[in-house]
Amino acid sequence: MHMPGQTGTNQGGGPLLSFQIITDTHVRTDRNHTYNMNLVRALQDLKVQAQGSAGIMHVGDVTDHGLPEEYTEWERIWAEHGDSLPPLYLTMGNHDVGLGNWEERLNQFLRLSGLEGQDITLDNWKERLEEIRASASEQAEVDPDLWKGQLGDFLQQVVGMEVNEDISLEHWQERLERFLEKTDTESIYHDHWVNGYHFIFLGTEEGLEIFCSLSEEQLAWLDAKLGEKSAPDRPVFLFLHQPLKDTVAGSYEQQKWYGVVQDAELKAVLARHPQTILFTGHTHWELEAPNNHFDGQGKLPTMFNAASVAYLWTDDDEHKDGSQGYYVEVYRDHVLVRGRDFTRGEWIESAQFRVELG
């Protein structure tokens, strides 16, 4: 373990490469929302602490619901506070593109609202519900406010979205295209060589509610990419929103926040490339909790939980206000991963990790 204030062992005195990791910003439409203000605070910390950085790596859940208005607020924050910051690279999260099983969700709403058998589908649901609402209102059979409340409960509690006039059950492709456009990300999965080091970003290929799904093609692509110019002392940095099961904090089965459909297949690929260092988000687990660092147990590469910028979660299964991330420094013989509390502007002493290379 490397404690705050200590330097690496590079002969030049400084790191060969440095970068930062943020995740789960969950930007909302309200510019004064706590999540948005936490992102601003994190960016201000990065301006001061990330001098000479090669980039900021975002591990997913850019917005809270994937709404156009939230991306507008995301763009405003970066326009106002992103000057002089290093380049930003992004991973997709479930809140960005996840839809879940919409047909099942719609049917659940119909059952709860007593509207089964009304020929309501994913394609016509908005128009048909408005027709039913107008007809029922005229006949005084249904209270319009009660109907709207039922729809609101469905959207907010079951789907996880706010009620507004523009809401719609968007399809996966629409949400994916919006994410790629608004974040200037070229594809679902992508890789970059930064100062001679390989950075690889994975992403779901299905609009699942919580989990991610990686195709055979993506896994084969990853296997090939991890092998490019590989060497035991040359780390490859990998980013995926959801953690693998029973690895880092929040990913244990009883905690329920692991989330890769092809868990065994991805582990099999990673086992062939021990020089990999995987960073994940999704769980929001605070960096003070145990098990944020997974050493691979001799079978897998090193993995880290990257907490969250928006809010934190604890081992007591409780929400906690706070905003955290990592500063990473690469030296000739090790990688130093340092936990940072953006709210307090302090290093987290219990979250200082040294990964040996070679």
mmCIF file of N, CA and C in Angstrom, residues 58-109:
data_model
loop_
_atom_site.group_PDB
_atom_site.id
_atom_site.type_symbol
_atom_site.label_atom_id
_atom_site.label_comp_id
_atom_site.label_asym_id
_atom_site.label_seq_id
_atom_site.Cartn_x
_atom_site.Cartn_y
_atom_site.Cartn_z
ATOM 1 N N HIS A 58 -14.317 8.236 -17.479
ATOM 2 C CA HIS A 58 -15.648 8.171 -16.863
ATOM 3 C C HIS A 58 -16.193 6.767 -17.062
ATOM 4 N N VAL A 59 -16.617 6.116 -15.957
ATOM 5 C CA VAL A 59 -16.989 4.703 -16.017
ATOM 6 C C VAL A 59 -18.506 4.495 -16.062
ATOM 7 N N GLY A 60 -19.255 5.478 -16.564
ATOM 8 C CA GLY A 60 -20.656 5.239 -16.864
ATOM 9 C C GLY A 60 -21.663 5.886 -15.943
ATOM 10 N N ASP A 61 -22.936 5.865 -16.368
ATOM 11 C CA ASP A 61 -24.045 6.583 -15.743
ATOM 12 C C ASP A 61 -23.753 8.083 -15.737
ATOM 13 N N VAL A 62 -23.593 8.606 -16.930
ATOM 14 C CA VAL A 62 -23.371 10.042 -17.108
ATOM 15 C C VAL A 62 -24.573 10.818 -16.592
ATOM 16 N N THR A 63 -25.777 10.414 -17.021
ATOM 17 C CA THR A 63 -27.017 11.063 -16.581
ATOM 18 C C THR A 63 -27.821 10.091 -15.727
ATOM 19 N N ASP A 64 -28.849 10.630 -15.082
ATOM 20 C CA ASP A 64 -29.643 9.785 -14.195
ATOM 21 C C ASP A 64 -30.712 9.000 -14.936
ATOM 22 N N HIS A 65 -31.260 9.596 -16.025
ATOM 23 C CA HIS A 65 -32.332 8.918 -16.755
ATOM 24 C C HIS A 65 -32.115 8.864 -18.257
ATOM 25 N N GLY A 66 -31.030 9.452 -18.758
ATOM 26 C CA GLY A 66 -30.800 9.457 -20.194
ATOM 27 C C GLY A 66 -31.685 10.408 -20.962
ATOM 28 N N LEU A 67 -32.287 11.402 -20.278
ATOM 29 C CA LEU A 67 -33.191 12.339 -20.927
ATOM 30 C C LEU A 67 -32.422 13.423 -21.677
ATOM 31 N N PRO A 68 -32.999 13.957 -22.772
ATOM 32 C CA PRO A 68 -32.322 15.033 -23.512
ATOM 33 C C PRO A 68 -31.978 16.221 -22.631
ATOM 34 N N GLU A 69 -32.893 16.572 -21.718
ATOM 35 C CA GLU A 69 -32.647 17.728 -20.852
ATOM 36 C C GLU A 69 -31.472 17.492 -19.913
ATOM 37 N N GLU A 70 -31.262 16.253 -19.532
ATOM 38 C CA GLU A 70 -30.121 15.949 -18.659
ATOM 39 C C GLU A 70 -28.805 16.079 -19.423
ATOM 40 N N TYR A 71 -28.801 15.658 -20.676
ATOM 41 C CA TYR A 71 -27.589 15.837 -21.480
ATOM 42 C C TYR A 71 -27.315 17.316 -21.738
ATOM 43 N N THR A 72 -28.373 18.112 -21.861
ATOM 44 C CA THR A 72 -28.187 19.556 -22.002
ATOM 45 C C THR A 72 -27.480 20.118 -20.775
ATOM 46 N N GLU A 73 -27.881 19.650 -19.607
ATOM 47 C CA GLU A 73 -27.244 20.106 -18.370
ATOM 48 C C GLU A 73 -25.810 19.586 -18.275
ATOM 49 N N TRP A 74 -25.583 18.347 -18.703
ATOM 50 C CA TRP A 74 -24.223 17.785 -18.755
ATOM 51 C C TRP A 74 -23.328 18.659 -19.630
ATOM 52 N N GLU A 75 -23.835 19.031 -20.797
ATOM 53 C CA GLU A 75 -23.053 19.862 -21.707
ATOM 54 C C GLU A 75 -22.783 21.239 -21.109
ATOM 55 N N ARG A 76 -23.775 21.810 -20.410
ATOM 56 C CA ARG A 76 -23.577 23.112 -19.770
ATOM 57 C C ARG A 76 -22.474 23.049 -18.720
ATOM 58 N N ILE A 77 -22.489 22.003 -17.899
ATOM 59 C CA ILE A 77 -21.487 21.880 -16.837
ATOM 60 C C ILE A 77 -20.084 21.831 -17.434
ATOM 61 N N TRP A 78 -19.919 21.048 -18.493
ATOM 62 C CA TRP A 78 -18.583 20.942 -19.093
ATOM 63 C C TRP A 78 -18.189 22.218 -19.819
ATOM 64 N N ALA A 79 -19.162 22.907 -20.404
ATOM 65 C CA ALA A 79 -18.855 24.167 -21.074
ATOM 66 C C ALA A 79 -18.386 25.214 -20.069
ATOM 67 N N GLU A 80 -18.970 25.195 -18.877
ATOM 68 C CA GLU A 80 -18.641 26.199 -17.868
ATOM 69 C C GLU A 80 -17.454 25.824 -17.000
ATOM 70 N N HIS A 81 -17.207 24.535 -16.809
ATOM 71 C CA HIS A 81 -16.200 24.111 -15.836
ATOM 72 C C HIS A 81 -15.127 23.192 -16.416
ATOM 73 N N GLY A 82 -15.241 22.840 -17.685
ATOM 74 C CA GLY A 82 -14.304 21.871 -18.254
ATOM 75 C C GLY A 82 -13.070 22.458 -18.895
ATOM 76 N N ASP A 83 -12.953 23.778 -18.895
ATOM 77 C CA ASP A 83 -11.781 24.384 -19.500
ATOM 78 C C ASP A 83 -10.529 23.996 -18.724
ATOM 79 N N SER A 84 -9.452 23.808 -19.437
ATOM 80 C CA SER A 84 -8.126 23.449 -18.893
ATOM 81 C C SER A 84 -8.072 22.041 -18.316
ATOM 82 N N LEU A 85 -9.161 21.268 -18.448
ATOM 83 C CA LEU A 85 -9.133 19.884 -17.979
ATOM 84 C C LEU A 85 -8.582 18.968 -19.072
ATOM 85 N N PRO A 86 -8.025 17.817 -18.691
ATOM 86 C CA PRO A 86 -7.515 16.860 -19.693
ATOM 87 C C PRO A 86 -8.654 16.239 -20.489
ATOM 88 N N PRO A 87 -8.352 15.497 -21.562
ATOM 89 C CA PRO A 87 -9.388 14.869 -22.390
ATOM 90 C C PRO A 87 -10.263 13.916 -21.573
ATOM 91 N N LEU A 88 -11.524 13.811 -21.983
ATOM 92 C CA LEU A 88 -12.493 12.951 -21.312
ATOM 93 C C LEU A 88 -12.812 11.749 -22.180
ATOM 94 N N TYR A 89 -12.769 10.544 -21.583
ATOM 95 C CA TYR A 89 -13.128 9.298 -22.255
ATOM 96 C C TYR A 89 -14.265 8.659 -21.466
ATOM 97 N N LEU A 90 -15.266 8.110 -22.163
ATOM 98 C CA LEU A 90 -16.463 7.665 -21.470
ATOM 99 C C LEU A 90 -16.848 6.219 -21.728
ATOM 100 N N THR A 91 -17.455 5.618 -20.699
ATOM 101 C CA THR A 91 -18.038 4.282 -20.733
ATOM 102 C C THR A 91 -19.555 4.427 -20.600
ATOM 103 N N MET A 92 -20.317 3.536 -21.175
ATOM 104 C CA MET A 92 -21.769 3.566 -21.019
ATOM 105 C C MET A 92 -22.191 2.894 -19.720
ATOM 106 N N GLY A 93 -23.216 3.468 -19.070
ATOM 107 C CA GLY A 93 -23.795 2.852 -17.887
ATOM 108 C C GLY A 93 -25.242 2.467 -18.131
ATOM 109 N N ASN A 94 -25.816 1.704 -17.225
ATOM 110 C CA ASN A 94 -27.203 1.274 -17.400
ATOM 111 C C ASN A 94 -28.181 2.448 -17.360
ATOM 112 N N HIS A 95 -27.877 3.487 -16.574
ATOM 113 C CA HIS A 95 -28.764 4.646 -16.547
ATOM 114 C C HIS A 95 -28.713 5.419 -17.861
ATOM 115 N N ASP A 96 -27.626 5.290 -18.596
ATOM 116 C CA ASP A 96 -27.493 5.983 -19.875
ATOM 117 C C ASP A 96 -28.307 5.318 -20.967
ATOM 118 N N VAL A 97 -28.270 3.996 -21.034
ATOM 119 C CA VAL A 97 -28.868 3.305 -22.177
ATOM 120 C C VAL A 97 -29.787 2.156 -21.796
ATOM 121 N N GLY A 98 -29.890 1.818 -20.520
ATOM 122 C CA GLY A 98 -30.671 0.654 -20.111
ATOM 123 C C GLY A 98 -32.163 0.901 -20.199
ATOM 124 N N LEU A 99 -32.881 -0.060 -20.730
ATOM 125 C CA LEU A 99 -34.330 0.030 -20.843
ATOM 126 C C LEU A 99 -35.050 -0.996 -19.990
ATOM 127 N N GLY A 100 -34.425 -2.124 -19.758
ATOM 128 C CA GLY A 100 -35.125 -3.214 -19.107
ATOM 129 C C GLY A 100 -36.093 -3.869 -20.068
ATOM 130 N N ASN A 101 -36.946 -4.721 -19.565
ATOM 131 C CA ASN A 101 -37.955 -5.382 -20.375
ATOM 132 C C ASN A 101 -39.191 -4.482 -20.411
ATOM 133 N N TRP A 102 -39.287 -3.641 -21.447
ATOM 134 C CA TRP A 102 -40.338 -2.631 -21.487
ATOM 135 C C TRP A 102 -41.718 -3.242 -21.686
ATOM 136 N N GLU A 103 -41.802 -4.309 -22.437
ATOM 137 C CA GLU A 103 -43.109 -4.930 -22.628
ATOM 138 C C GLU A 103 -43.642 -5.446 -21.297
ATOM 139 N N GLU A 104 -42.768 -6.061 -20.516
ATOM 140 C CA GLU A 104 -43.173 -6.557 -19.197
ATOM 141 C C GLU A 104 -43.562 -5.401 -18.282
ATOM 142 N N ARG A 105 -42.817 -4.291 -18.356
ATOM 143 C CA ARG A 105 -43.103 -3.141 -17.509
ATOM 144 C C ARG A 105 -44.443 -2.495 -17.891
ATOM 145 N N LEU A 106 -44.675 -2.374 -19.194
ATOM 146 C CA LEU A 106 -45.947 -1.794 -19.632
ATOM 147 C C LEU A 106 -47.116 -2.669 -19.207
ATOM 148 N N ASN A 107 -46.973 -3.971 -19.360
ATOM 149 C CA ASN A 107 -48.042 -4.879 -18.944
ATOM 150 C C ASN A 107 -48.296 -4.782 -17.442
ATOM 151 N N GLN A 108 -47.228 -4.574 -16.679
ATOM 152 C CA GLN A 108 -47.408 -4.418 -15.240
ATOM 153 C C GLN A 108 -48.231 -3.170 -14.941
ATOM 154 N N PHE A 109 -47.917 -2.070 -15.628
ATOM 155 C CA PHE A 109 -48.684 -0.845 -15.428
ATOM 156 C C PHE A 109 -50.149 -1.046 -15.802
#
